[in-house]
Short mmCIF file of C-alpha atoms in Angstrom, two decimals:
data_model
loop_
_atom_site.label_atom_id
_atom_site.label_comp_id
_atom_site.label_asym_id
_atom_site.label_seq_id
_atom_site.Cartn_x
_atom_site.Cartn_y
_atom_site.Cartn_z
CA MET A 28 22.17 194.31 49.90
CA PRO A 29 22.53 198.12 48.79
CA THR A 30 25.19 200.19 50.78
CA PRO A 31 23.30 203.23 52.42
CA ARG A 32 23.97 206.35 50.30
CA THR A 33 24.09 209.38 52.43
CA ALA A 34 20.83 211.84 51.47
CA LEU A 35 22.05 215.08 50.12
CA LEU A 36 19.98 217.42 48.32
CA ALA A 37 20.98 219.14 45.18
CA THR A 38 21.92 222.64 45.53
CA THR A 39 19.33 225.26 44.64
CA ALA A 40 20.41 225.94 41.33
CA ALA A 41 20.33 222.53 40.39
CA LEU A 42 16.78 222.04 41.56
CA ALA A 43 15.69 225.14 39.93
CA ALA A 44 16.83 223.68 36.28
CA ALA A 45 15.25 220.44 37.35
CA VAL A 46 11.72 222.04 36.89
CA VAL A 47 10.88 224.38 34.12
CA ALA A 48 7.78 225.88 35.42
CA PRO A 49 5.14 226.70 32.80
CA LEU A 50 3.38 229.77 32.61
CA PRO A 51 0.08 229.97 34.87
CA THR A 52 -3.09 229.47 33.46
CA ALA A 53 -5.58 232.68 34.05
CA SER A 54 -8.07 230.84 36.14
CA ALA A 55 -7.51 229.63 39.60
CA ALA A 56 -7.45 226.15 41.04
CA VAL A 57 -10.53 224.52 42.31
CA PRO A 58 -9.24 221.60 44.95
CA ALA A 59 -11.90 218.94 45.22
CA PRO A 60 -12.84 218.29 48.55
CA GLY A 61 -10.66 216.36 50.94
CA ALA A 62 -7.09 216.28 52.60
CA TYR A 63 -3.84 216.47 50.60
CA TYR A 64 -0.23 216.47 50.68
CA VAL A 65 1.73 219.64 49.62
CA GLN A 66 4.18 217.62 47.62
CA SER A 67 7.17 219.49 45.71
CA ALA A 68 7.48 218.97 41.80
CA THR A 69 11.17 219.32 42.32
CA THR A 70 11.90 217.06 45.29
CA GLY A 71 9.02 214.70 45.88
CA LEU A 72 9.10 215.52 49.42
CA ASN A 73 6.05 217.01 51.34
CA ALA A 74 4.97 220.08 53.55
CA ALA A 75 4.90 219.17 57.30
CA ASP A 76 3.96 221.08 60.16
CA ASN A 77 7.25 220.59 62.97
CA GLY A 78 6.30 222.70 65.85
CA GLY A 79 5.11 225.57 63.75
CA ALA A 80 7.70 225.42 61.07
CA VAL A 81 6.57 224.31 58.08
CA GLU A 82 9.34 222.22 56.70
CA GLN A 83 9.85 219.75 53.87
CA HIS A 84 10.16 216.18 54.93
CA ARG A 85 10.09 212.34 53.41
CA PRO A 86 6.26 211.37 52.96
CA LYS A 87 5.54 209.66 55.91
CA GLY A 88 1.52 208.82 55.51
CA ASN A 89 -0.21 210.42 58.30
CA GLU A 90 2.65 209.86 61.21
CA ASP A 91 4.42 213.38 60.37
CA ARG A 92 1.91 215.92 60.18
CA GLN A 93 2.32 216.25 56.55
CA GLN A 94 -1.88 216.20 55.57
CA TRP A 95 -3.56 219.65 54.69
CA THR A 96 -7.17 220.20 53.47
CA PRO A 97 -8.07 222.99 51.51
CA ARG A 98 -10.82 225.21 52.22
CA ALA A 99 -12.52 228.46 50.43
CA SER A 100 -11.69 231.95 51.95
CA GLY A 101 -13.29 234.30 49.80
CA SER A 102 -11.61 234.26 46.19
CA SER A 103 -8.35 232.44 47.93
CA TYR A 104 -8.09 229.06 50.08
CA VAL A 105 -6.69 228.51 53.15
CA LEU A 106 -5.09 224.72 53.77
CA GLU A 107 -5.60 223.44 57.23
CA SER A 108 -4.05 221.03 58.81
CA THR A 109 -5.68 217.61 59.39
CA ASP A 110 -3.73 217.15 62.99
CA THR A 111 -4.59 220.72 64.51
CA ALA A 112 -8.12 222.22 64.03
CA GLY A 113 -7.39 225.77 63.21
CA SER A 114 -4.17 226.11 62.06
CA CYS A 115 -3.07 226.44 58.75
CA LEU A 116 -0.23 226.40 56.21
CA GLY A 117 0.53 229.99 56.12
CA ARG A 118 3.91 232.41 56.06
CA SER A 119 5.57 234.72 58.42
CA GLY A 120 7.94 236.94 56.36
CA ASP A 121 10.03 234.95 54.03
CA GLN A 122 9.54 231.72 55.96
CA ALA A 123 6.66 228.92 55.79
CA ARG A 124 4.79 228.79 59.12
CA THR A 125 1.81 227.37 60.86
CA VAL A 126 -0.66 230.43 61.54
CA ALA A 127 -4.17 230.49 62.56
CA CYS A 128 -6.50 229.69 59.37
CA THR A 129 -8.46 233.59 60.45
CA SER A 130 -5.00 235.04 59.27
CA GLY A 131 -4.22 236.86 56.31
CA ASP A 132 -1.14 235.11 56.44
CA ALA A 133 -3.16 231.68 55.61
CA ALA A 134 -4.50 232.59 52.56
CA TRP A 135 -2.93 231.55 49.03
CA ASP A 136 -4.23 231.78 45.56
CA VAL A 137 -4.13 228.17 43.78
CA THR A 138 -3.43 228.72 40.57
CA GLU A 139 -2.76 225.65 37.92
CA LEU A 140 0.37 225.44 36.31
CA GLY A 141 -0.37 222.20 33.98
CA ALA A 142 0.77 218.69 34.48
CA ASP A 143 -1.02 218.35 37.52
CA GLN A 144 0.90 220.91 39.01
CA TYR A 145 0.22 224.47 41.21
CA ARG A 146 1.53 227.34 42.77
CA LEU A 147 0.52 228.81 45.87
CA LYS A 148 0.78 232.73 45.52
CA VAL A 149 0.30 235.26 48.28
CA PRO A 150 -2.83 237.09 47.57
CA GLY A 151 -1.99 240.36 45.70
CA ALA A 152 1.63 239.75 45.68
CA GLU A 153 4.73 238.12 43.42
CA ARG A 154 5.43 235.91 46.65
CA TYR A 155 5.11 232.13 46.33
CA LEU A 156 5.61 229.08 48.69
CA THR A 157 8.78 227.83 47.78
CA VAL A 158 11.42 224.89 48.35
CA GLY A 159 14.04 227.14 50.03
CA ALA A 160 18.07 227.10 49.96
CA LYS A 161 19.39 223.79 50.36
CA PRO A 162 19.72 222.02 53.97
CA SER A 163 23.67 220.58 54.77
CA GLY A 164 24.50 216.87 54.64
CA SER A 165 21.58 214.33 55.26
CA ASN A 166 19.09 217.07 57.13
CA TYR A 167 15.73 216.34 54.91
CA PRO A 168 13.88 218.64 57.26
CA VAL A 169 13.82 222.02 54.95
CA GLN A 170 12.72 225.08 56.53
CA LEU A 171 10.50 225.93 53.34
CA ALA A 172 10.13 229.63 52.16
CA ILE A 173 8.40 232.42 50.63
CA GLY A 174 9.77 233.51 47.17
CA SER A 175 9.97 233.97 43.45
CA ALA A 176 8.13 231.83 41.02
CA SER A 177 10.82 229.56 40.18
CA GLY A 178 10.89 225.95 39.17
CA LEU A 179 11.02 225.40 42.97
CA ALA A 180 7.26 226.77 43.73
CA ALA A 181 5.93 224.12 41.96
CA TRP A 182 3.58 221.93 43.94
CA TYR A 183 1.43 218.54 43.66
CA LEU A 184 -1.84 218.83 45.54
CA THR A 185 -1.78 214.95 46.02
CA PRO A 186 -4.86 213.56 47.35
CA VAL A 187 -4.35 211.71 50.89
CA THR A 188 -7.06 208.94 49.72
CA GLY A 189 -6.50 208.70 45.93
CA ALA A 190 -9.29 207.78 43.30
CA THR A 191 -8.89 204.54 41.87
CA SER A 192 -10.39 202.74 39.16
CA PRO A 193 -10.84 198.86 38.32
CA MET A 194 -7.84 196.89 36.89
CA PRO A 195 -8.53 196.66 33.14
CA PRO A 196 -9.33 193.04 31.48
CA GLN A 197 -6.19 191.07 31.42
CA ASN A 198 -5.67 191.64 27.82
CA GLN A 199 -5.84 195.07 28.22
CA ARG A 200 -3.09 195.99 30.90
CA THR A 201 -0.36 197.85 30.23
CA LEU A 202 3.01 196.95 31.84
CA ASP A 203 2.96 199.62 34.46
CA GLN A 204 -0.75 198.87 35.74
CA VAL A 205 0.49 195.44 37.18
CA THR A 206 2.40 194.99 40.32
CA PHE A 207 4.77 191.98 40.83
CA LEU A 208 5.96 190.06 43.73
CA THR A 209 9.72 190.81 43.92
CA SER A 210 12.58 188.87 46.16
CA HIS A 211 15.01 191.25 47.47
CA ASN A 212 18.55 190.03 47.06
CA ALA A 213 16.69 186.80 45.61
CA TYR A 214 20.21 184.71 45.10
CA ALA A 215 21.05 184.99 48.90
CA ASN A 216 18.98 181.95 49.65
CA GLY A 217 20.99 179.40 51.16
CA VAL A 218 19.80 176.65 48.63
CA ASP A 219 21.42 177.77 45.23
CA GLY A 220 25.00 178.08 46.74
CA GLY A 221 27.19 180.41 48.65
CA PHE A 222 26.44 183.83 48.51
CA ALA A 223 28.56 186.00 51.35
CA PRO A 224 31.27 184.89 53.78
CA PRO A 225 30.17 181.99 56.49
CA PHE A 226 28.83 184.07 58.96
CA VAL A 227 26.93 186.16 57.09
CA ASN A 228 25.48 183.22 55.16
CA LEU A 229 23.34 182.73 58.52
CA ALA A 230 20.82 185.25 57.69
CA PRO A 231 20.07 184.70 53.98
CA ASN A 232 17.56 187.23 52.72
CA GLN A 233 15.01 184.37 51.23
CA SER A 234 14.89 180.72 52.12
CA ARG A 235 14.05 179.08 48.51
CA GLY A 236 16.05 178.51 45.47
CA ILE A 237 15.08 180.53 42.10
CA ASN A 238 13.58 177.72 40.54
CA GLN A 239 11.29 177.48 43.74
CA GLN A 240 10.73 181.21 43.30
CA LEU A 241 9.78 181.15 40.18
CA SER A 242 7.19 178.40 41.11
CA ASP A 243 5.87 180.39 44.13
CA GLY A 244 5.03 183.48 41.92
CA VAL A 245 8.30 185.41 42.12
CA ARG A 246 8.62 187.67 38.81
CA GLY A 247 11.28 190.43 40.35
CA PHE A 248 14.56 189.16 41.04
CA MET A 249 17.10 191.22 42.67
CA LEU A 250 20.84 189.94 42.12
CA ASP A 251 24.28 191.56 43.32
CA ILE A 252 26.94 190.77 40.99
CA HIS A 253 30.74 191.13 41.70
CA GLN A 254 33.56 190.52 39.24
CA THR A 255 35.84 188.03 39.66
CA SER A 256 38.40 185.78 37.51
CA ASP A 257 35.46 183.67 36.86
CA GLY A 258 32.90 186.42 35.67
CA ALA A 259 29.89 187.98 37.16
CA ILE A 260 29.51 186.36 40.23
CA LEU A 261 26.00 186.21 42.71
CA CYS A 262 27.91 187.81 45.98
CA HIS A 263 27.04 190.10 48.90
CA ASN A 264 29.35 192.95 48.83
CA SER A 265 31.91 191.05 47.59
CA CYS A 266 33.21 187.20 46.82
CA THR A 267 36.24 186.86 49.00
CA LEU A 268 35.43 183.62 51.09
CA VAL A 269 32.21 182.89 49.59
CA SER A 270 31.94 179.03 49.05
CA ASN A 271 30.24 177.72 46.35
CA PRO A 272 29.45 181.01 44.77
CA VAL A 273 26.75 181.04 41.80
CA ALA A 274 27.74 182.54 38.41
CA LEU A 275 24.93 185.46 37.25
CA TRP A 276 24.62 183.10 33.94
CA VAL A 277 23.09 180.15 35.93
CA ASP A 278 20.39 181.90 37.27
CA ILE A 279 19.36 184.02 34.13
CA GLN A 280 19.72 180.35 32.33
CA ARG A 281 17.05 179.78 35.34
CA ILE A 282 15.01 182.06 34.67
CA VAL A 283 15.00 181.62 31.10
CA ASP A 284 14.05 178.03 30.97
CA PHE A 285 11.00 178.78 32.94
CA LEU A 286 10.05 181.51 30.37
CA LYS A 287 10.50 178.88 27.84
CA GLN A 288 8.04 176.47 29.56
CA ASN A 289 5.69 179.11 30.68
CA PRO A 290 4.82 181.08 27.72
CA ASN A 291 2.37 183.39 29.34
CA GLU A 292 4.76 184.73 32.06
CA PHE A 293 6.79 188.03 32.44
CA VAL A 294 10.00 188.57 34.66
CA THR A 295 12.12 191.40 35.41
CA VAL A 296 15.93 191.16 36.48
CA PHE A 297 17.34 194.47 38.56
CA LEU A 298 21.02 193.80 38.84
CA GLU A 299 23.31 195.85 41.88
CA ASP A 300 25.60 195.96 39.13
CA TYR A 301 29.79 195.86 40.05
CA VAL A 302 31.24 194.58 36.41
CA ASP A 303 32.42 195.34 33.70
CA PRO A 304 30.55 195.80 30.81
CA GLY A 305 32.24 193.46 28.69
CA VAL A 306 32.19 190.79 31.38
CA LEU A 307 28.70 191.52 31.79
CA ARG A 308 27.95 190.87 28.23
CA SER A 309 30.06 187.81 28.07
CA GLU A 310 28.39 186.03 31.09
CA LEU A 311 24.78 186.81 29.37
CA ALA A 312 26.24 185.40 25.94
CA ARG A 313 26.24 181.92 27.83
CA VAL A 314 22.55 181.94 28.44
CA ASN A 315 20.83 179.54 26.02
CA GLY A 316 17.63 181.26 24.21
CA LEU A 317 18.27 184.60 25.93
CA SER A 318 17.98 186.91 22.75
CA ASP A 319 14.55 184.98 22.05
CA VAL A 320 13.15 186.48 25.41
CA LEU A 321 14.91 189.69 25.96
CA TYR A 322 12.58 192.64 26.16
CA ARG A 323 14.26 196.04 24.74
CA PRO A 324 11.94 198.96 25.71
CA ASP A 325 14.56 200.79 24.11
CA GLN A 326 13.66 200.37 20.52
CA THR A 327 9.86 199.80 21.04
CA GLY A 328 8.91 203.71 21.40
CA VAL A 329 8.32 203.12 25.38
CA ARG A 330 9.38 206.61 25.64
CA GLN A 331 7.16 208.26 23.08
CA ASN A 332 4.23 206.12 23.49
CA GLY A 333 3.98 204.43 27.10
CA TRP A 334 4.37 201.31 28.23
CA PRO A 335 3.06 198.50 26.19
CA LYS A 336 0.43 196.14 27.12
CA LEU A 337 1.53 193.21 29.11
CA ALA A 338 -0.57 190.82 26.48
CA ASP A 339 1.51 192.33 23.56
CA LEU A 340 4.97 191.64 25.05
CA ILE A 341 3.93 188.07 25.79
CA ALA A 342 2.93 187.60 22.22
CA ALA A 343 5.82 189.08 21.23
CA ASN A 344 7.91 186.59 23.38
CA ASP A 345 9.43 190.07 24.92
CA ARG A 346 9.11 188.61 28.60
CA LEU A 347 12.13 189.37 30.44
CA LEU A 348 13.31 192.73 31.52
CA ILE A 349 16.82 193.44 32.55
CA LEU A 350 17.82 196.75 34.47
CA THR A 351 21.24 197.44 35.96
CA ASP A 352 22.12 200.13 38.31
CA HIS A 353 25.18 200.88 37.01
CA SER A 354 25.80 204.37 35.58
CA ARG A 355 25.69 204.84 32.03
CA SER A 356 28.05 207.91 32.23
CA ALA A 357 30.94 205.23 33.50
CA ASP A 358 30.06 202.84 30.73
CA GLN A 359 30.42 205.68 28.10
CA SER A 360 34.13 206.31 29.79
CA ALA A 361 34.59 202.80 29.28
CA GLY A 362 33.84 202.77 25.79
CA LEU A 363 30.60 200.07 26.28
CA THR A 364 27.11 200.47 27.03
CA ARG A 365 25.12 198.11 28.86
CA ASP A 366 22.09 198.76 26.66
CA THR A 367 23.61 197.56 23.45
CA PHE A 368 23.51 194.11 24.45
CA GLY A 369 20.26 194.74 26.05
CA VAL A 370 20.80 195.59 29.48
CA MET A 371 18.58 198.61 30.36
CA TYR A 372 19.89 201.26 33.07
CA GLN A 373 17.27 201.45 35.52
CA ARG A 374 17.54 204.89 36.58
CA GLU A 375 15.95 205.83 32.92
CA TRP A 376 13.02 203.57 33.30
CA THR A 377 12.38 203.39 36.94
CA VAL A 378 11.86 205.37 40.47
CA GLU A 379 12.74 203.70 43.39
CA ASN A 380 12.36 204.13 47.46
CA TYR A 381 15.16 204.09 49.81
CA TRP A 382 15.94 200.43 50.35
CA SER A 383 16.20 200.62 54.15
CA MET A 384 13.37 200.39 56.74
CA GLY A 385 15.83 200.32 59.32
CA SER A 386 17.50 197.49 61.42
CA GLY A 387 16.53 193.95 61.85
CA VAL A 388 14.65 194.92 64.90
CA GLY A 389 12.40 197.18 66.48
CA SER A 390 10.36 199.85 65.04
CA SER A 391 10.85 200.68 61.32
CA ASP A 392 10.62 203.96 58.98
CA TRP A 393 8.02 203.43 56.64
CA SER A 394 8.79 207.01 54.89
CA CYS A 395 8.81 206.14 51.26
CA TYR A 396 11.54 208.64 49.44
CA SER A 397 13.65 208.60 46.58
CA ARG A 398 16.96 206.38 46.61
CA TRP A 399 18.15 208.39 43.54
CA TYR A 400 18.07 211.88 45.40
CA ASP A 401 21.77 213.26 46.38
CA ALA A 402 24.25 216.00 45.12
CA ASN A 403 24.46 214.87 41.75
CA THR A 404 21.27 212.95 40.95
CA ASN A 405 17.70 214.18 41.66
CA ILE A 406 15.07 211.67 40.05
CA PRO A 407 12.19 212.05 42.95
CA LEU A 408 9.73 209.10 43.11
CA THR A 409 7.13 211.43 41.64
CA HIS A 410 9.13 211.71 38.04
CA THR A 411 7.18 211.37 35.04
CA GLU A 412 7.11 212.12 31.49
CA SER A 413 4.80 213.78 29.17
CA ALA A 414 3.97 210.14 27.48
CA PHE A 415 6.06 208.20 29.83
CA ARG A 416 5.48 206.87 33.56
CA PRO A 417 8.63 205.13 35.39
CA LEU A 418 7.94 201.90 36.82
CA PHE A 419 7.91 202.22 40.63
CA VAL A 420 10.00 199.65 42.44
CA MET A 421 8.54 199.72 46.11
CA ASN A 422 11.62 198.36 48.50
CA HIS A 423 10.23 197.03 51.78
CA PHE A 424 12.55 195.32 54.00
CA ARG A 425 15.29 196.06 56.47
CA ASP A 426 19.47 195.82 57.21
CA VAL A 427 19.55 192.95 58.35
CA PRO A 428 16.69 189.79 57.13
CA ILE A 429 15.53 188.26 60.46
CA THR A 430 12.55 186.16 59.66
CA SER A 431 10.61 186.91 62.44
CA THR A 432 10.72 190.60 61.57
CA ALA A 433 10.31 190.06 57.92
CA SER A 434 7.19 187.69 58.54
CA THR A 435 5.73 190.76 60.50
CA ASP A 436 6.55 193.65 58.01
CA ASN A 437 5.46 191.52 54.83
CA THR A 438 2.06 191.47 56.81
CA LYS A 439 1.96 195.27 56.74
CA LEU A 440 2.98 195.76 52.69
CA ALA A 441 -0.03 196.45 51.05
CA ASP A 442 -0.97 198.86 54.21
CA ARG A 443 2.64 200.49 53.28
CA ALA A 444 2.20 200.56 49.89
CA GLN A 445 -1.28 202.24 49.60
CA ARG A 446 -1.09 204.43 52.56
CA PHE A 447 2.61 205.90 52.17
CA CYS A 448 4.48 204.58 49.20
CA GLN A 449 1.67 205.08 46.52
CA PRO A 450 0.79 209.04 47.48
CA ALA A 451 4.44 209.45 48.18
CA ALA A 452 5.24 208.50 44.10
CA ARG A 453 1.85 209.36 42.83
CA LYS A 454 1.54 206.30 41.17
CA LYS A 455 1.23 202.44 42.17
CA PRO A 456 4.47 200.16 43.00
CA ASN A 457 5.01 197.76 39.82
CA PHE A 458 7.69 195.90 42.03
CA LEU A 459 7.32 195.08 45.99
CA ALA A 460 10.59 193.75 46.97
CA VAL A 461 10.54 192.14 50.04
CA ASP A 462 13.25 189.29 52.04
CA HIS A 463 11.60 186.49 52.92
CA TYR A 464 8.71 186.64 50.60
CA ASN A 465 7.00 183.27 51.79
CA LEU A 466 6.41 184.67 55.20
CA GLY A 467 4.20 187.02 55.87
CA ASN A 468 2.13 186.21 52.96
CA ALA A 469 3.29 189.31 50.48
CA ALA A 470 1.29 187.48 47.66
CA SER A 471 -1.73 189.08 49.24
CA ALA A 472 -0.33 192.52 49.12
CA VAL A 473 0.28 191.80 45.12
CA THR A 474 -3.01 190.74 44.31
CA THR A 475 -4.82 193.48 46.45
CA LEU A 476 -2.85 196.18 44.28
CA ASN A 477 -3.99 193.99 41.11
CA THR A 478 -7.27 194.97 41.75
CA TYR A 479 -7.09 198.53 40.58
CA VAL A 480 -5.29 201.34 38.59
CA TYR A 481 -4.24 204.51 40.27
CA PRO A 482 -4.39 207.42 39.66
#
């Protein structure tokens, strides 16, 4: 299981550099009727009413006073809270506040920037709703401000209920339109071998081995690898005191063998990666037939042209995508990058929400925000490029994989994906990662998401 990272917002200067706001068009935008999230294009976080202060909060569906309804007011707009009638997103001095919708401080000129982004401008003044100064520590609630037309003043108006269209036919679906069932800590199953010290072994993340997971329809596998004298080994946190651990190449061989026997299937492996690049290269070299099925998006124009059709990948036998959470810069310092032998850097190809919903018991935190958003990294869930949409990895599990809790959580998987994470990322999850995938019928959530395209 990943180690929690303290969520630190980047400096204001770094945030401003992260979004280069294009010049606004001459005409004002006309939002379609309905409720919206006012979502920062820089951070991916939402404007929320907190007792009158309008702050930047983690996207949390309808649970955190984050929904606003635009209404025409003369030549401008007001954004009324869906929770409090007559209360609108407005301003007081240099701070964003909720005010009476009849107040002049509630009016905004909504101006299109392109790329589905907007500015909210004070009528008659060059002042804009903006992400204000950085917070301290892990304090996500940040008072929004009224400031200049910098990149920090770029916003999405994300519909609470986004339009969808039917899923294309099987042979026309692109990879980023498809959702895959994914097992978190797939190796920690208590069937294939040891994965942790004896006490931790009592709480496996899965209860079925890799081969059975493949047979059951799992198509995404999260694997933790640690370096020992035996190479890259699958263990939780470390391999000390682990009895009968499994080598990475063994599980990758299982997946490759499955793909050879099932020529119409596609699999993705996510490595939580604590090994040297040379060790990983040697480990993968032991896998018979890996090069026959390894998919290299870096060599096929994906960043320029978008993701290919899944049917085309299958026809080309490009059916195993391997991603690592390791740092490219660290590998460059070591003199060998993982992508030279076909392992892609996950932060370059995906977005991923923060991994934990809370402890193993009790209520959970359904908010959906980027795992890769700290003092040194700014990859919001909303990240996209001109011709390329990163794949979205949606984590849906707790700190401790208690079976009863996982079973309950997995029954709510589709609901969280559609009401919380889908609008938070402005894209449909491509990988639904869960503990105990066989409990709570997580597969039904995958089926549901595979009936439509969003947006």
